[in-house]
Coordinates of C-alpha atoms in Angstrom, one line a residue:
M1 CA 68.4 76.8 -127.9
D2 CA 64.6 77.5 -128.4
F3 CA 62.1 74.9 -130.2
P4 CA 58.5 76.1 -131.4
T5 CA 55.4 74.6 -129.1
T6 CA 51.8 75.3 -129.9
C7 CA 49.5 76.6 -127.5
P8 CA 46.9 73.6 -126.7
Q9 CA 44.0 76.6 -126.0
C10 CA 44.1 78.6 -129.1
A11 CA 46.7 76.8 -131.4
H12 CA 48.9 79.6 -131.6
E13 CA 53.1 78.8 -132.1
N14 CA 55.1 80.2 -129.4
R15 CA 58.8 79.8 -129.5
A16 CA 60.4 78.3 -126.0
E17 CA 63.8 78.4 -124.9
F18 CA 65.1 75.0 -124.0
A19 CA 65.6 75.0 -120.0
D20 CA 67.7 72.3 -118.4
S21 CA 65.3 71.1 -116.7
S22 CA 63.5 70.0 -120.1
V23 CA 60.1 71.7 -118.2
H24 CA 58.9 74.9 -119.3
D25 CA 56.2 76.7 -117.8
L26 CA 55.0 78.8 -120.7
R27 CA 52.3 81.7 -121.8
C28 CA 50.6 81.9 -124.6
A29 CA 51.4 85.3 -126.7
R30 CA 48.1 85.2 -128.4
C31 CA 45.8 84.2 -125.9
G32 CA 47.2 84.3 -122.8
A33 CA 46.8 81.2 -121.5
R34 CA 49.2 79.1 -119.3
Y35 CA 50.5 75.7 -120.1
C36 CA 53.2 73.7 -119.0
V37 CA 55.3 71.9 -122.0
L38 CA 57.5 69.1 -120.5
V39 CA 60.2 67.6 -122.9
R40 CA 61.0 63.7 -122.8
K41 CA 64.7 64.3 -123.7
Q42 CA 68.4 63.7 -122.2
K43 CA 70.6 66.4 -121.8
F44 CA 72.8 64.1 -124.3
E45 CA 70.3 64.2 -127.0
V46 CA 69.6 68.2 -126.3
L47 CA 73.6 68.8 -126.6
F48 CA 74.1 66.5 -129.8
D49 CA 71.2 68.2 -131.6
L50 CA 72.5 71.5 -131.1
G51 CA 75.5 70.2 -132.3
T52 CA 73.8 69.1 -135.5
R53 CA 71.9 72.4 -135.4
A54 CA 75.3 74.2 -135.8
L55 CA 76.8 71.9 -138.0
M56 CA 73.9 72.7 -140.6
D57 CA 74.0 76.5 -139.6
G58 CA 77.5 76.3 -140.8
Y59 CA 79.1 76.8 -137.5
A60 CA 81.8 74.1 -137.2
R61 CA 83.7 75.2 -133.7
E62 CA 80.1 75.7 -131.9
A63 CA 79.2 72.0 -133.2
V64 CA 82.3 70.5 -132.2
A65 CA 81.9 72.2 -128.5
S66 CA 78.4 70.7 -128.0
F67 CA 79.2 67.2 -129.5
A68 CA 82.3 66.7 -126.7
A69 CA 79.6 67.8 -124.0
A70 CA 77.0 65.5 -125.7
L71 CA 79.5 62.6 -125.2
E72 CA 80.5 63.5 -121.5
R73 CA 77.0 64.2 -120.7
F74 CA 76.3 60.3 -122.0
F75 CA 78.6 58.8 -120.1
E76 CA 77.2 60.3 -117.2
F77 CA 73.7 59.2 -118.2
Y78 CA 75.7 55.5 -118.9
V79 CA 76.7 55.7 -115.2
R80 CA 73.2 56.7 -113.7
A81 CA 71.7 54.0 -115.7
F82 CA 73.8 51.4 -114.4
A83 CA 73.7 52.2 -110.9
L84 CA 69.8 52.7 -110.4
E85 CA 69.8 49.2 -113.1
Q86 CA 71.9 47.1 -110.3
A87 CA 69.9 48.3 -107.2
A88 CA 66.5 47.7 -109.1
G89 CA 68.2 43.6 -109.8
R90 CA 68.7 43.9 -105.8
E91 CA 64.9 45.4 -105.2
R92 CA 66.5 48.3 -103.1
P93 CA 64.2 51.1 -103.3
F94 CA 64.5 53.7 -106.4
E95 CA 64.5 56.6 -103.9
E96 CA 66.7 55.3 -101.7
A97 CA 69.2 54.4 -104.6
L98 CA 68.7 57.4 -106.4
S99 CA 69.9 59.8 -103.1
A100 CA 72.7 57.4 -103.0
L101 CA 73.7 57.7 -106.6
E102 CA 73.4 61.6 -106.3
G103 CA 75.5 61.7 -103.6
T104 CA 78.5 60.0 -104.8
W105 CA 78.2 61.9 -108.2
R106 CA 78.6 65.1 -106.5
H107 CA 82.1 64.1 -105.7
V108 CA 83.0 63.7 -109.3
A109 CA 81.1 66.6 -110.9
S110 CA 83.2 68.6 -111.2
Q111 CA 86.2 66.6 -112.6
S112 CA 85.2 65.1 -116.0
E113 CA 88.5 63.0 -115.6
R114 CA 87.0 61.1 -112.7
Q115 CA 84.0 61.0 -114.2
L116 CA 85.1 58.9 -117.4
G117 CA 87.0 56.4 -114.7
M118 CA 83.3 55.9 -113.5
F119 CA 82.3 55.4 -116.7
A120 CA 85.0 53.1 -117.6
L121 CA 84.2 51.0 -114.2
A122 CA 80.6 50.9 -114.7
Y123 CA 80.6 49.3 -118.1
L124 CA 83.2 46.9 -117.3
L125 CA 80.9 45.7 -114.8
R126 CA 78.3 45.8 -116.8
E127 CA 79.7 44.3 -119.7
G128 CA 82.1 42.1 -118.4
R129 CA 84.8 43.3 -120.9
E130 CA 87.3 46.2 -121.2
P131 CA 86.3 49.5 -122.8
D132 CA 88.5 49.7 -125.5
F133 CA 87.2 52.6 -127.0
L134 CA 88.3 55.0 -124.6
T135 CA 91.4 55.9 -126.2
P136 CA 92.3 59.2 -127.5
K137 CA 91.3 58.3 -131.3
G138 CA 88.6 56.4 -130.1
L139 CA 87.4 59.4 -128.8
G140 CA 88.5 62.0 -131.1
T141 CA 90.5 63.8 -127.9
D142 CA 93.4 65.5 -129.9
F143 CA 90.9 67.2 -132.5
R144 CA 88.5 68.0 -129.6
N145 CA 91.5 69.4 -127.8
R146 CA 93.2 71.6 -130.9
V147 CA 89.4 73.0 -132.1
I148 CA 88.3 73.7 -128.0
H149 CA 91.6 74.6 -126.4
R150 CA 93.6 75.8 -128.7
G151 CA 91.3 77.6 -130.9
A152 CA 91.6 75.5 -134.4
L153 CA 89.4 76.2 -137.3
P154 CA 88.2 72.8 -138.4
T155 CA 86.5 72.1 -141.8
R156 CA 83.4 70.6 -142.3
A157 CA 84.7 67.3 -143.3
E158 CA 86.5 67.1 -139.7
V159 CA 83.6 68.0 -138.0
D160 CA 81.2 65.8 -139.5
A161 CA 83.8 62.8 -138.8
Y162 CA 84.1 63.7 -135.3
A163 CA 79.9 64.2 -135.2
A164 CA 80.1 60.7 -137.1
G165 CA 82.5 59.1 -134.0
V166 CA 80.0 60.9 -131.2
F167 CA 76.9 59.8 -132.6
T168 CA 78.1 55.8 -133.5
L169 CA 79.9 55.5 -129.9
I170 CA 76.7 56.6 -128.3
D171 CA 74.4 54.8 -130.3
R172 CA 76.7 51.3 -129.9
L173 CA 76.4 52.6 -126.4
L174 CA 72.5 53.2 -126.0
T175 CA 72.2 49.4 -128.0
E176 CA 74.0 48.1 -125.3
L177 CA 71.6 49.3 -122.3
G178 CA 68.4 48.6 -124.3
A179 CA 66.3 48.5 -121.7
G180 CA 68.7 49.8 -118.8
A181 CA 68.5 53.0 -120.0
A182 CA 64.9 53.5 -118.6
H183 CA 66.0 53.5 -115.5
A184 CA 68.1 56.7 -115.8
E185 CA 64.8 57.9 -118.0
L186 CA 62.7 57.1 -114.6
V187 CA 64.6 60.3 -113.0
Q188 CA 63.8 62.8 -115.4
E189 CA 60.2 61.3 -115.1
Q190 CA 59.8 61.4 -111.8
A191 CA 61.0 65.2 -111.7
F192 CA 57.8 65.8 -113.9
A193 CA 55.2 64.0 -111.8
A194 CA 56.8 67.0 -109.2
H195 CA 56.4 69.6 -110.6
V196 CA 52.7 68.7 -112.5
R197 CA 51.8 67.9 -108.6
G198 CA 52.9 71.4 -108.0
L199 CA 51.2 73.4 -110.7
P200 CA 48.1 75.4 -109.9
D201 CA 44.7 74.5 -111.2
G202 CA 43.8 75.7 -115.2
V203 CA 47.3 75.1 -116.0
T204 CA 47.4 72.6 -119.1
V205 CA 50.5 70.1 -119.3
V206 CA 51.5 68.9 -122.4
F207 CA 54.3 66.4 -123.0
E208 CA 56.2 66.1 -126.2
E209 CA 59.1 64.2 -127.8
H210 CA 61.1 66.0 -129.8
P211 CA 62.8 65.3 -132.8
G212 CA 66.2 64.0 -132.2
M213 CA 69.2 61.8 -133.9
F214 CA 68.8 59.1 -131.1
R215 CA 65.3 59.4 -131.4
A216 CA 65.6 58.2 -134.9
R217 CA 67.8 55.1 -133.7
R218 CA 65.9 53.8 -130.8
F219 CA 62.1 55.3 -132.3
G220 CA 62.1 56.2 -135.8
T221 CA 61.7 54.4 -138.7
L222 CA 65.6 54.7 -139.3
S223 CA 67.1 51.1 -140.2
P224 CA 69.7 49.4 -138.7
I225 CA 73.6 49.3 -140.8
P226 CA 75.1 46.2 -140.3
K227 CA 78.7 46.8 -139.7
P228 CA 81.3 44.8 -141.7
A229 CA 83.3 41.5 -139.9
K230 CA 86.6 42.8 -139.1
A231 CA 88.2 40.6 -142.1
Q232 CA 85.8 42.5 -144.4
L233 CA 87.1 45.9 -143.3
Q234 CA 90.9 44.8 -143.4
A235 CA 90.5 43.2 -146.7
A236 CA 88.2 46.6 -147.8
Q237 CA 91.3 48.7 -146.3
S238 CA 94.2 47.0 -147.7
A239 CA 92.3 46.8 -151.5
S240 CA 91.6 50.6 -151.3
G241 CA 93.9 52.6 -148.7
V242 CA 90.4 53.5 -147.0
N243 CA 89.4 53.2 -143.6
D244 CA 85.8 51.4 -143.8
A245 CA 85.3 51.7 -139.8
R246 CA 84.9 55.4 -140.4
A247 CA 83.0 55.2 -143.8
F248 CA 80.6 52.9 -141.2
Q249 CA 80.6 55.7 -138.7
Q250 CA 79.9 58.4 -141.2
A251 CA 77.1 56.4 -143.0
L252 CA 75.0 55.9 -140.0
F253 CA 75.0 59.6 -138.8
E254 CA 74.3 60.9 -142.5
Q255 CA 71.6 58.1 -142.0
A256 CA 69.8 59.6 -138.9
L257 CA 70.4 63.0 -140.2
A258 CA 68.7 62.5 -143.7
E259 CA 65.3 61.5 -141.1
R260 CA 65.8 63.9 -138.7
G261 CA 67.7 67.2 -139.7
S262 CA 64.9 68.6 -141.5
L263 CA 62.9 68.4 -138.2
L264 CA 65.8 69.7 -136.3
R265 CA 65.9 73.0 -138.6
G266 CA 62.3 73.5 -136.3
F267 CA 64.9 74.7 -133.4
K268 CA 67.1 78.1 -132.7
S269 CA 65.0 79.2 -136.4
S270 CA 63.5 82.5 -136.7
P271 CA 60.1 82.9 -135.4

């Protein structure tokens, strides 16, 4: 996945390949100036936007894989945010808490089921209630497995519905995290600061906030969509046979896509 970036010296547009660390040390193709682009974007955001871009380009199977990975990485983000938030509440030094978190995560880093278990416990402890959305239906597990593991070729409508479900769940959990998300985001900021300290003189540092679906919800102009009450959902479903909960998810996803979809076309497009 690549994206356009502007040279701070001559304003030439260069293409940069998105790095896993969100740190990009670049040299302008026109003037040769060195500069460093630091993208404030979490892994789950990058993966979801990559899925959105694939969906817009008509690559349905590839989109499903990216959306599924985005959900898994968001669960990791949630666990990290919760652990660091708890440590801050006990006034535990950030570096000490982060070291303990990294050491603990290594035990589950290659096992997605254990990661899901850690997320479930973190949600229970933070919110005080069962994560009742962690069901095969709620996570779209059957659809995901059919596409990724059994090679099914999904329709655009199926992928739209899956993307909407993933988007709505992450959006809900981000909303519940609120300011707590900043504890996990601080980890990225510290990594950026460490990289900047090691750069040689003469390298310009550029911080960027790239367009993203969740940025539309958190920082953009996207207005909230009120979810109908349970009684309204049941009445509407009984009268029309349509699942309004799914319609709500679709509307939320489509509204975010309408705001950021055109901007996301800058990713992975031809120079």
